[in-house]
Amino acid sequence: DKEMVLKIFEEIFESEVFRKAYSETVTYKERLEKIWLDNAGHIKEYENIIKLNVDAQATVLVLHQEIDTGSYIGNSVIEWGNPDLYENYQLVGLCHEFLHVLTEKQYNETKTEEDRWLLHSLIYLSADEELRQVINGRNGYFMSGVVERYHSLLIGAAKESFSAWKKYIDEQSYNNIVDLYESMRKG
């Protein structure tokens, strides 16, 4: 019954719980926008890490922080609502999801789950490890208390890719992160 569904939603939207969550989400959205705008220099550093132009646009669907999620939905749409896991986590996480936008073509062309985890591991290494250390200071890779929050297959793939990643960073051996991925994928 359409009328009943509308009535239920009206009651939800008028509830104090909803109004509080909505207000907190609006405040969080404004904070995310400020973080993104105030960190143009760090975004440029990320561009130097991945060696890709970050001029692409994406829509970010901001969710309440307590939902504790972030993902790339596809078609340049990111969903994001996370607590602060560590200093600058919001920027690092958004850069991670934004790289999914920039590598969507490679992901869609990937035929195997193993290659998809490889691509995701390089995205993880570029943002959640390398960018985090650039911004927050070098305090080691695979930070305890944080890596456990990620999918175990992602962390496993990242650890397997780590030596190639370090070579990419230290030796500047590839044009960009996509070239690194293609080289590793072809083995």
Tab-separated table of C-alpha atoms in Angstrom:
chain	number	residue	atom	x	y	z
A	1	ASP	CA	0.000	0.000	0.000
A	2	LYS	CA	1.654	3.187	-1.260
A	3	GLU	CA	-0.126	5.466	1.227
A	4	MET	CA	1.000	3.388	4.183
A	5	VAL	CA	4.616	3.402	2.986
A	6	LEU	CA	4.485	7.197	2.574
A	7	LYS	CA	3.033	7.563	6.071
A	8	ILE	CA	5.787	5.393	7.552
A	9	PHE	CA	8.476	7.450	5.853
A	10	GLU	CA	6.856	10.714	6.964
A	11	GLU	CA	6.970	9.470	10.548
A	12	ILE	CA	10.597	8.425	10.194
A	13	PHE	CA	11.653	11.778	8.703
A	14	GLU	CA	9.833	13.677	11.462
A	15	SER	CA	11.374	11.624	14.261
A	16	GLU	CA	13.965	13.113	16.610
A	17	VAL	CA	16.365	10.248	15.888
A	18	PHE	CA	16.273	10.934	12.160
A	19	ARG	CA	16.634	14.699	12.582
A	20	LYS	CA	19.649	14.204	14.852
A	21	ALA	CA	21.330	11.731	12.461
A	22	TYR	CA	20.582	13.979	9.484
A	23	SER	CA	22.024	17.043	11.248
A	24	GLU	CA	25.172	15.112	12.192
A	25	THR	CA	25.523	13.895	8.611
A	26	VAL	CA	25.209	17.435	7.212
A	27	THR	CA	27.902	18.598	9.649
A	28	TYR	CA	30.098	15.655	8.610
A	29	LYS	CA	29.560	16.460	4.918
A	30	GLU	CA	30.641	20.060	5.512
A	31	ARG	CA	33.713	18.800	7.367
A	32	LEU	CA	34.613	16.456	4.492
A	33	GLU	CA	34.292	19.286	1.976
A	34	LYS	CA	36.583	21.459	4.105
A	35	ILE	CA	39.112	18.626	4.496
A	36	TRP	CA	39.199	18.097	0.731
A	37	LEU	CA	39.563	21.800	-0.066
A	38	ASP	CA	42.121	22.462	2.679
A	39	ASN	CA	44.332	19.570	1.575
A	40	ALA	CA	45.023	20.451	-2.054
A	41	GLY	CA	48.744	20.054	-1.327
A	42	HIS	CA	48.294	16.541	0.012
A	43	ILE	CA	46.098	15.648	-2.948
A	44	LYS	CA	48.931	16.858	-5.196
A	45	GLU	CA	51.301	14.603	-3.227
A	46	TYR	CA	48.907	11.719	-3.851
A	47	GLU	CA	48.923	12.569	-7.540
A	48	ASN	CA	52.734	12.290	-7.380
A	49	ILE	CA	52.465	8.874	-5.714
A	50	ILE	CA	50.043	7.407	-8.248
A	51	LYS	CA	51.420	9.489	-11.142
A	52	LEU	CA	47.933	9.941	-12.575
A	53	ASN	CA	46.069	13.148	-13.246
A	54	VAL	CA	43.332	13.539	-10.637
A	55	ASP	CA	41.185	15.949	-12.638
A	56	ALA	CA	38.305	13.455	-12.827
A	57	GLN	CA	35.056	14.235	-11.029
A	58	ALA	CA	33.209	11.976	-8.616
A	59	THR	CA	29.998	12.196	-6.661
A	60	VAL	CA	30.374	11.366	-2.968
A	61	LEU	CA	27.255	10.164	-1.211
A	62	VAL	CA	27.947	11.145	2.382
A	63	LEU	CA	26.583	8.777	5.002
A	64	HIS	CA	26.581	9.123	8.768
A	65	GLN	CA	30.012	8.414	10.252
A	66	GLU	CA	28.679	5.613	12.438
A	67	ILE	CA	27.694	3.611	9.366
A	68	ASP	CA	31.413	2.894	9.065
A	69	THR	CA	31.627	2.263	5.346
A	70	GLY	CA	33.338	3.522	2.257
A	71	SER	CA	33.178	2.058	-1.199
A	72	TYR	CA	33.213	2.799	-4.863
A	73	ILE	CA	29.783	2.050	-6.288
A	74	GLY	CA	30.711	2.621	-9.933
A	75	ASN	CA	30.037	5.292	-12.544
A	76	SER	CA	32.108	7.830	-10.558
A	77	VAL	CA	29.989	7.451	-7.403
A	78	ILE	CA	31.549	6.918	-3.963
A	79	GLU	CA	29.686	6.239	-0.735
A	80	TRP	CA	31.485	7.430	2.382
A	81	GLY	CA	30.682	7.512	6.080
A	82	ASN	CA	33.483	6.591	8.466
A	83	PRO	CA	34.751	7.463	11.923
A	84	ASP	CA	38.235	8.916	12.258
A	85	LEU	CA	40.435	5.814	12.542
A	86	TYR	CA	43.597	7.915	12.719
A	87	GLU	CA	44.774	11.428	11.926
A	88	ASN	CA	43.822	12.434	8.355
A	89	TYR	CA	41.871	9.210	7.795
A	90	GLN	CA	39.034	11.013	6.010
A	91	LEU	CA	41.382	12.394	3.335
A	92	VAL	CA	43.285	9.122	2.971
A	93	GLY	CA	40.066	7.112	2.643
A	94	LEU	CA	38.549	9.472	0.097
A	95	CYS	CA	41.754	9.346	-1.961
A	96	HIS	CA	41.565	5.532	-1.844
A	97	GLU	CA	38.008	5.566	-3.163
A	98	PHE	CA	38.862	8.238	-5.730
A	99	LEU	CA	41.582	6.006	-7.176
A	100	HIS	CA	38.874	3.419	-7.812
A	101	VAL	CA	37.240	6.072	-10.023
A	102	LEU	CA	40.510	6.609	-11.900
A	103	THR	CA	41.091	2.858	-12.388
A	104	GLU	CA	37.536	1.795	-13.203
A	105	LYS	CA	38.531	0.934	-16.782
A	106	GLN	CA	41.262	-1.443	-15.568
A	107	TYR	CA	38.915	-3.008	-13.028
A	108	ASN	CA	36.208	-3.576	-15.646
A	109	GLU	CA	38.733	-5.151	-18.025
A	110	THR	CA	40.028	-7.494	-15.318
A	111	LYS	CA	38.984	-11.089	-15.795
A	112	THR	CA	40.018	-12.777	-12.547
A	113	GLU	CA	39.366	-12.177	-8.863
A	114	GLU	CA	43.099	-12.434	-8.235
A	115	ASP	CA	43.743	-9.506	-10.594
A	116	ARG	CA	40.945	-7.492	-8.996
A	117	TRP	CA	42.514	-7.996	-5.564
A	118	LEU	CA	45.881	-7.034	-7.053
A	119	LEU	CA	44.475	-3.750	-8.366
A	120	HIS	CA	42.716	-3.080	-5.072
A	121	SER	CA	45.913	-3.864	-3.168
A	122	LEU	CA	47.809	-1.223	-5.156
A	123	ILE	CA	45.038	1.275	-4.450
A	124	TYR	CA	45.302	0.381	-0.756
A	125	LEU	CA	49.089	0.681	-0.756
A	126	SER	CA	49.003	4.047	-2.520
A	127	ALA	CA	46.509	5.717	-0.182
A	128	ASP	CA	46.122	3.826	3.085
A	129	GLU	CA	49.830	3.167	3.426
A	130	GLU	CA	51.937	5.557	1.329
A	131	LEU	CA	49.797	8.699	1.456
A	132	ARG	CA	49.074	8.135	5.140
A	133	GLN	CA	52.798	8.069	5.842
A	134	VAL	CA	53.502	11.126	3.699
A	135	ILE	CA	50.850	13.122	5.557
A	136	ASN	CA	51.250	11.749	9.092
A	137	GLY	CA	54.941	10.955	9.125
A	138	ARG	CA	56.699	7.696	8.494
A	139	ASN	CA	55.532	5.318	11.187
A	140	GLY	CA	55.596	2.013	9.356
A	141	TYR	CA	53.396	0.074	7.008
A	142	PHE	CA	50.397	-2.104	7.903
A	143	MET	CA	49.515	-0.247	11.091
A	144	SER	CA	48.240	-2.571	13.810
A	145	GLY	CA	44.713	-1.787	14.910
A	146	VAL	CA	43.827	-0.485	11.454
A	147	VAL	CA	44.680	-3.256	8.975
A	148	GLU	CA	42.382	-5.613	10.861
A	149	ARG	CA	39.438	-3.456	9.751
A	150	TYR	CA	40.087	-4.263	6.090
A	151	HIS	CA	39.180	-7.403	4.188
A	152	SER	CA	41.785	-10.075	4.889
A	153	LEU	CA	42.151	-10.818	1.165
A	154	LEU	CA	42.967	-7.160	0.530
A	155	ILE	CA	45.630	-7.042	3.231
A	156	GLY	CA	47.040	-10.379	2.046
A	157	ALA	CA	47.245	-9.127	-1.543
A	158	ALA	CA	48.810	-5.851	-0.359
A	159	LYS	CA	51.481	-7.716	1.590
A	160	GLU	CA	52.198	-9.897	-1.462
A	161	SER	CA	52.471	-6.763	-3.639
A	162	PHE	CA	54.531	-4.813	-1.139
A	163	SER	CA	58.011	-5.506	-2.550
A	164	ALA	CA	56.895	-4.443	-6.040
A	165	TRP	CA	55.220	-1.402	-4.479
A	166	LYS	CA	58.394	-0.364	-2.649
A	167	LYS	CA	60.359	-0.726	-5.887
A	168	TYR	CA	57.764	1.465	-7.635
A	169	ILE	CA	58.137	4.129	-4.920
A	170	ASP	CA	61.902	3.912	-4.393
A	171	GLU	CA	63.057	3.459	-7.966
A	172	GLN	CA	60.306	5.338	-9.812
A	173	SER	CA	60.332	2.311	-12.124
A	174	TYR	CA	56.928	2.758	-13.800
A	175	ASN	CA	55.151	5.658	-15.460
A	176	ASN	CA	52.204	5.348	-13.067
A	177	ILE	CA	50.278	2.976	-10.830
A	178	VAL	CA	48.293	1.590	-13.777
A	179	ASP	CA	51.526	0.586	-15.549
A	180	LEU	CA	52.670	-1.114	-12.339
A	181	TYR	CA	49.373	-2.986	-12.148
A	182	GLU	CA	49.515	-4.081	-15.804
A	183	SER	CA	53.099	-5.288	-15.384
A	184	MET	CA	52.293	-7.250	-12.231
A	185	ARG	CA	49.101	-8.660	-13.722
A	186	LYS	CA	50.933	-10.023	-16.739
A	187	GLY	CA	53.530	-11.477	-14.393
